[in-house]
Tab-separated table of C-alpha atoms and ligand atoms in Angstrom:
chain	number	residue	atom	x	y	z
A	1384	UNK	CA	0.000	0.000	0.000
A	1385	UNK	CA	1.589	3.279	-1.038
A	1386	UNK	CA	0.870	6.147	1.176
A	1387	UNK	CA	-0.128	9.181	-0.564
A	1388	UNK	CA	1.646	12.101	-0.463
A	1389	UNK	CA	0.168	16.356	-0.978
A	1390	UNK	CA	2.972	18.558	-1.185
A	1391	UNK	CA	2.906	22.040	-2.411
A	1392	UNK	CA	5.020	23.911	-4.501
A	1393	UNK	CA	4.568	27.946	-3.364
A	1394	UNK	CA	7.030	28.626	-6.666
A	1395	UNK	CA	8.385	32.437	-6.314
A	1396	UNK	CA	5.602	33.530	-3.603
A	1397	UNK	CA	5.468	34.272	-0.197
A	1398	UNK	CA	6.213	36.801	2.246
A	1399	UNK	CA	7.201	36.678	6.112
A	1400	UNK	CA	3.747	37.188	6.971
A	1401	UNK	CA	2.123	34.443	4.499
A	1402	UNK	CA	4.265	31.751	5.422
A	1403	UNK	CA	4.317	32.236	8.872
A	1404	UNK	CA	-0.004	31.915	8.577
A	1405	UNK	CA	-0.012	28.962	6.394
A	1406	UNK	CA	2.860	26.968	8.217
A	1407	UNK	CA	1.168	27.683	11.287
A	1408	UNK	CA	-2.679	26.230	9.336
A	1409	UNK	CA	-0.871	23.442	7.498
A	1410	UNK	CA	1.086	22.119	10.312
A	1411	UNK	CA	-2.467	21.537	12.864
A	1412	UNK	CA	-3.534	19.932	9.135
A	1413	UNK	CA	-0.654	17.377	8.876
A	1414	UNK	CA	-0.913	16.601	12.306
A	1415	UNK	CA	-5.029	16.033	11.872
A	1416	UNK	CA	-4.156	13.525	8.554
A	1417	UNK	CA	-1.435	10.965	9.423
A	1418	UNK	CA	-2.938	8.839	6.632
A	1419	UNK	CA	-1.361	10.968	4.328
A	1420	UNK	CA	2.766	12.899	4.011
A	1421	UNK	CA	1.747	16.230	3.912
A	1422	UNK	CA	4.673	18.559	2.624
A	1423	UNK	CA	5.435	22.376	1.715
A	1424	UNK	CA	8.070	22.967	-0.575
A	1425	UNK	CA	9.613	26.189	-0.516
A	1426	UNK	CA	11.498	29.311	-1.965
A	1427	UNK	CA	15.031	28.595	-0.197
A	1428	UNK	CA	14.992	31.769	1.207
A	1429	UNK	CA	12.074	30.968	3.069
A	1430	UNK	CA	13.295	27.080	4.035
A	1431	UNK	CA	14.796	28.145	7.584
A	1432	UNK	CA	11.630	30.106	8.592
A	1433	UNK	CA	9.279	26.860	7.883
A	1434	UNK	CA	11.745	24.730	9.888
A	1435	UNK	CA	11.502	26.740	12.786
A	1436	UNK	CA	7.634	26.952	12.250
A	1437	UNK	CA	7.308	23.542	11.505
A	1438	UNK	CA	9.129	21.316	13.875
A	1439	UNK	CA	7.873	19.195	16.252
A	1440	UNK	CA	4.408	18.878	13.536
A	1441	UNK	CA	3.830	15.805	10.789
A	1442	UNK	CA	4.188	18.818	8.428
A	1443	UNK	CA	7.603	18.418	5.966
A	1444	UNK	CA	9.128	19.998	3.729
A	1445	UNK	CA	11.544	20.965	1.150
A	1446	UNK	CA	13.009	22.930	-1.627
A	1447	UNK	CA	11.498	23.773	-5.248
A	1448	UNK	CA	14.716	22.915	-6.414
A	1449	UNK	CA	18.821	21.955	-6.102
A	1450	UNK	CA	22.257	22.375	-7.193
A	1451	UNK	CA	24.521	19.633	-8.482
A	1452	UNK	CA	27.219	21.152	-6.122
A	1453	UNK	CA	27.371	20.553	-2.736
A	1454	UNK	CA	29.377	23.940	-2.074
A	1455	UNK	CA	32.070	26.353	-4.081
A	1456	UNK	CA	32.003	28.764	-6.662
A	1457	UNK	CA	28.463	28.744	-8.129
A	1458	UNK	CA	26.914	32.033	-7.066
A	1459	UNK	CA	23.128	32.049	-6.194
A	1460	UNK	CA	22.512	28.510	-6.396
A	1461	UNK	CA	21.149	26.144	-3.376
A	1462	UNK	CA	23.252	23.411	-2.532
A	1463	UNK	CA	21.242	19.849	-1.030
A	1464	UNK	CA	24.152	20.021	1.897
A	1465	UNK	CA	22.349	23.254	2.873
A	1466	UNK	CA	18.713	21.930	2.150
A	1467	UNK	CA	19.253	19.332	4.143
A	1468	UNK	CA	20.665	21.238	7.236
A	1469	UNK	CA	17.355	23.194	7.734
A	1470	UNK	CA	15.692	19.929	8.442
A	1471	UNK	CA	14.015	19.252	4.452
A	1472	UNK	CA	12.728	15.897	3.750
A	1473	UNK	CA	12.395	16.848	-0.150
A	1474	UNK	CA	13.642	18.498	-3.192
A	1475	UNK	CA	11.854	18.963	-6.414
A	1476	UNK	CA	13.910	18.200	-9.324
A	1477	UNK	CA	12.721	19.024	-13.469
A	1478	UNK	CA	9.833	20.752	-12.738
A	1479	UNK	CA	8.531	22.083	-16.049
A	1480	UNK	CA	9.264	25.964	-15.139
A	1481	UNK	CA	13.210	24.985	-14.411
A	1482	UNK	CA	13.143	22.812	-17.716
A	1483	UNK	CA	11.992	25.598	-19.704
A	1484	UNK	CA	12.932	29.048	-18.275
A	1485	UNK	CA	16.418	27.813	-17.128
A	1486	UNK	CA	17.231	25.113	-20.244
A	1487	UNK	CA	17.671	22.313	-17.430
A	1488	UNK	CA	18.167	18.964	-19.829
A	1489	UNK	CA	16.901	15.780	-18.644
A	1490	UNK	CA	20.696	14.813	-18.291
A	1491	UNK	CA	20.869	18.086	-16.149
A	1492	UNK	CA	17.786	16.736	-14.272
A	1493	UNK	CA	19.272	13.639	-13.505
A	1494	UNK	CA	22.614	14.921	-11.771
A	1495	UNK	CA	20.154	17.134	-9.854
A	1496	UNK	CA	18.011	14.444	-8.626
A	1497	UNK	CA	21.488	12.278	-7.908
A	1498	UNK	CA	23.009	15.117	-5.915
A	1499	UNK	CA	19.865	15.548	-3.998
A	1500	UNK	CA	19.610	12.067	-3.306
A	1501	UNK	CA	23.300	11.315	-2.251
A	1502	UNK	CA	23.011	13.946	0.290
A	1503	UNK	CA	19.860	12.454	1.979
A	1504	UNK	CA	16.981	14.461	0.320
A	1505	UNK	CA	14.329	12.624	-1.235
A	1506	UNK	CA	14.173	13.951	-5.054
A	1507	UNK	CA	10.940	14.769	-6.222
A	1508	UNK	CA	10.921	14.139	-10.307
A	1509	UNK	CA	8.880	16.160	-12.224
A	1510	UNK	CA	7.956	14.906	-15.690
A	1511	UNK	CA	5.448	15.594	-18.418
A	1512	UNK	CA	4.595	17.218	-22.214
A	1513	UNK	CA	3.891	20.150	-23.690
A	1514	UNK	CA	0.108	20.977	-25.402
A	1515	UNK	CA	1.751	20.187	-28.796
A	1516	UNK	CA	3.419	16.547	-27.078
A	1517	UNK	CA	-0.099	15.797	-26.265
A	1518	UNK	CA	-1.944	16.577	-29.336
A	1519	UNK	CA	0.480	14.696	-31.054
A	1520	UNK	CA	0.024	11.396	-28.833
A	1521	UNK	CA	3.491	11.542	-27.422
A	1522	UNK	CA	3.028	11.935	-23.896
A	1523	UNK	CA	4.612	8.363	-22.468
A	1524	UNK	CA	7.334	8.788	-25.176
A	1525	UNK	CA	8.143	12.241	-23.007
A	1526	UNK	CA	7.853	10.350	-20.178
A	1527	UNK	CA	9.637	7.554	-20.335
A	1528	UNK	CA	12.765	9.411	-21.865
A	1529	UNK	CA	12.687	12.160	-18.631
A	1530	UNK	CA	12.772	8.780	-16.377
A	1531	UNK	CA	15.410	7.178	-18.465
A	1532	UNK	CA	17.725	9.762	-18.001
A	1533	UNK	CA	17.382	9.069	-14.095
A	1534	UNK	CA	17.723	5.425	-14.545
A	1535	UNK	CA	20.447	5.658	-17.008
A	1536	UNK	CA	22.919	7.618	-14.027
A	1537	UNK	CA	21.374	6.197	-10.782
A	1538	UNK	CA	19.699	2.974	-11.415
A	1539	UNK	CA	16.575	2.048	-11.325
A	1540	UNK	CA	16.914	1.065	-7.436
A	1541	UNK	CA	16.657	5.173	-7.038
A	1542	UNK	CA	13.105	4.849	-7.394
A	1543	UNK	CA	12.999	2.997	-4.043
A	1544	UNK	CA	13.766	6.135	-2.637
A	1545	UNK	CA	12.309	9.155	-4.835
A	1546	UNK	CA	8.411	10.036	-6.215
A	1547	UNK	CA	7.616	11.111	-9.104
A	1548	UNK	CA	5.105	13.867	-10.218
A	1549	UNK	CA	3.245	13.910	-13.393
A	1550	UNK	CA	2.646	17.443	-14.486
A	1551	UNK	CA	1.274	17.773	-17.863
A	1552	UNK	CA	2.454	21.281	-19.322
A	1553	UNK	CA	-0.390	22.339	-20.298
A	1554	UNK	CA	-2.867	21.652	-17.038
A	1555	UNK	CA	0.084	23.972	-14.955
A	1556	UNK	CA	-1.680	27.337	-13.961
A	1557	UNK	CA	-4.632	27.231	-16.212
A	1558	UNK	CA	-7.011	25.944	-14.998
A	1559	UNK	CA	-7.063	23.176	-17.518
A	1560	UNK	CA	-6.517	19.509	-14.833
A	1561	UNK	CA	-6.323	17.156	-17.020
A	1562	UNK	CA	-9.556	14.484	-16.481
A	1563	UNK	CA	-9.010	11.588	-13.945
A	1564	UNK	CA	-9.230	9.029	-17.205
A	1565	UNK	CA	-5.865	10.977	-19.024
A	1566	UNK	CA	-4.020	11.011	-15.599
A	1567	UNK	CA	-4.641	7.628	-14.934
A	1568	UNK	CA	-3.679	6.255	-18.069
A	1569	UNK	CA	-0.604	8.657	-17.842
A	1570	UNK	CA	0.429	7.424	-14.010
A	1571	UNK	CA	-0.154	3.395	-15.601
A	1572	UNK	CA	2.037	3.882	-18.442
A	1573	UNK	CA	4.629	5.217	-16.280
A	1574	UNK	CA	4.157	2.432	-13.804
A	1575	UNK	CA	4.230	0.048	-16.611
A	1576	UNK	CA	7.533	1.062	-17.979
A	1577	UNK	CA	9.232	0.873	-14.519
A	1578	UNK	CA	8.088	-2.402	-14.519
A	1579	UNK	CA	10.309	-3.670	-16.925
A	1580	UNK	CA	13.440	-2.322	-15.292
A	1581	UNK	CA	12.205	-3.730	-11.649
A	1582	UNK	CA	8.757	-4.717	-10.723
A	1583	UNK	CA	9.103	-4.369	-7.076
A	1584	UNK	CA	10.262	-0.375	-7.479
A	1585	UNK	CA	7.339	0.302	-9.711
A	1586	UNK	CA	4.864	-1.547	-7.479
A	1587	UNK	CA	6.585	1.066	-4.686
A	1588	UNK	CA	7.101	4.278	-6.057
A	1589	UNK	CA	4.253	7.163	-5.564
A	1590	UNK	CA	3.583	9.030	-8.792
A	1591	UNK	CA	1.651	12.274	-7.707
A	1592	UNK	CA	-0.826	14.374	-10.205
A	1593	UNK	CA	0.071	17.936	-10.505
A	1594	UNK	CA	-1.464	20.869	-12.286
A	1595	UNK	CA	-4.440	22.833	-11.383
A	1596	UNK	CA	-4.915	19.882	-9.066
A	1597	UNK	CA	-7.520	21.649	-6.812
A	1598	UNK	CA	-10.144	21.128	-3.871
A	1599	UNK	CA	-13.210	20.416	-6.629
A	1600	UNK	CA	-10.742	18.119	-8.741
A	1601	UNK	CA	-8.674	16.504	-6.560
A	1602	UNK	CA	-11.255	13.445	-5.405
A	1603	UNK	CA	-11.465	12.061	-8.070
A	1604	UNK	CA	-7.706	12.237	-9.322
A	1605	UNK	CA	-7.062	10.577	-6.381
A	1606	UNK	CA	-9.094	7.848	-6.017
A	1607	UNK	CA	-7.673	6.370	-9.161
A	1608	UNK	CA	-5.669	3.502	-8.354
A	1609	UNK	CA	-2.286	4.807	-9.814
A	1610	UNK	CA	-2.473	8.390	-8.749
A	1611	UNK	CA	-0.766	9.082	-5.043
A	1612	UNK	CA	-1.417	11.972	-4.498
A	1613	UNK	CA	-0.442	15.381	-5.735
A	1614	UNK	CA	1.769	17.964	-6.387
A	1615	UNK	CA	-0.087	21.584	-5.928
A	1616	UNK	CA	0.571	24.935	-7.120
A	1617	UNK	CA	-1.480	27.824	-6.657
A	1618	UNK	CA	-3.758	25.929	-4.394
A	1619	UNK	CA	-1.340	25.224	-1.596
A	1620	UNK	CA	-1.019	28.460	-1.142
A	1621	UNK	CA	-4.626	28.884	0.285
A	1622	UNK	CA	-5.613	27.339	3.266
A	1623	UNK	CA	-9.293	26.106	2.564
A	1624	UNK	CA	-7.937	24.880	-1.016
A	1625	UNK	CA	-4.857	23.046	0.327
A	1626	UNK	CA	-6.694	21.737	3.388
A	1627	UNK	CA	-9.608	20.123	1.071
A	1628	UNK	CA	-7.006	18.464	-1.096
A	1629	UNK	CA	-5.194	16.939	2.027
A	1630	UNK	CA	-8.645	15.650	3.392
A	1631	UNK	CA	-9.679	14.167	-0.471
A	1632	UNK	CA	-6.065	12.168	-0.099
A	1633	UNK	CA	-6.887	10.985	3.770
A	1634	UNK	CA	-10.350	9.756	2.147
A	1635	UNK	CA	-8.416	7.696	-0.319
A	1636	UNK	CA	-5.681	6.467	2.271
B	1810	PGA	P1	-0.676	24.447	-10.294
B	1810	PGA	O1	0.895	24.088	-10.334
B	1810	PGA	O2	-1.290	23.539	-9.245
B	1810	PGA	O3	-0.740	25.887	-9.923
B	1810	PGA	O4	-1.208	24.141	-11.653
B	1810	PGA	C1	1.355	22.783	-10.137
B	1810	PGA	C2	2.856	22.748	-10.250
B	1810	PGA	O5	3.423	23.446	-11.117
B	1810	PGA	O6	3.545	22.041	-9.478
């Protein structure tokens, strides 16, 4: 039985003031759903303030993303050393905005998701197509080739250890989830190809949902048998909204 998992992604938003009142709400939510791994990740600036906010609660958390390094000349990145030290159980790696505005390969992707995990983070892989990959039916083939990359430099034994989130391009901020049917048949295919590297891994690994995943969507998403919860944008940044989608997971549990 794979427990699921809602973690948000807050992305570049937040202020001292916001994060202190939705740590404070999402913590008494964690603690009120231990069916389910309930998990904020973070702007890095921010990480330290949720630790301190957080600790103690069943809330975790991590970073929106990492650096190959683990320390030296590479201004303005975030190494997983220093992730780790303020107490983060996760880092996103590949979501579609660091693909796209910062040119992150899948082979780029990979080394993140290695360096994460070597230094005791648990990656979170984002994966998924564009509109145009979709209307032209080759959504698995994107896929597959963003978890190859991972298997090709860490094995496919990584996957013991890591989840993965399905975020198809095109349901990210628009409103536009894609319908529990697509997702599900998205999440199996994935499953499926893990399965012939290791059956055991892909019977194990939680593949989370993510885009416009929200409170009036996410029931149904998750009561599909692949989907393990989500990964949520603009709704984990709103109590009610974030708090529903935990509860719709703990219903599924
Ligand atoms: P969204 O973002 O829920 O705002 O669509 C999801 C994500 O990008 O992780």
């Amino acid at each position: 039985m794979r427990k699921p998992v809602v973690m948000g992604n807050w992305k570049l938003n937040g202020t001292k003031s916001t994060v202190t009142d939705l740590i404070k709400a999402f913590t008494g939510v964690a603690n009120a759903n231990e069916k389910v791994d309930v998990a904020i990740c973070a702007p890095a600036i921010f990480i330290g303030m949720v630790e301190s906010l957080a600790t103690g609660s069943k809330l975790q958390w991590g970073s929106e993303d990492v650096d190959v390094h683990t320390s030296g000349a590479f201004t303005g990145e975030n190494s997983p050393v220093m992730i780790k030290e303020f107490g983060s159980t996760y880092a996103i790696v590949g979501h579609s905005e660091r693909r796209g505005y910062h040119n992150e390969s899948n082979e780029v992707v990979a080394a993140k998701f290695k360096a994460a995990q070597d230094n005791g983070l648990v990656p979170v892989l984002c994966i998924g197509e564009s509109e145009a990959e979709y209307d032209a039916g080759k959504t698995l083939d994107v896929c597959q080739a963003e978890i190859k990359a991972v298997i090709d430099l860490c094995g496919i034994e990584a996957f013991k250890n890591a989840i993965i989130a399905y975020e198809p391009i095109w349901a990210i901020g628009t409103g536009k989830t894609a319908t529990p049917e697509i997702a599900q048949n998205v999440h199996a295919g994935i499953r499926a190809f893990l399965k012939t590297f290791n059956a055991e891994v892909a019977d194990g690994v939680r593949i989370l949902y993510g885009g416009s995943c929200n409170a009036k969507t996410a029931p149904e998403l998750f009561a599909q048998k692949d989907i393990d919860g989500g990964l949520i944008g603009g709704a984990s940044l709103k109590v009610a909204d974030f708090t529903a989608i935990i509860e719709a997971a703990t219903a599924n549990a």
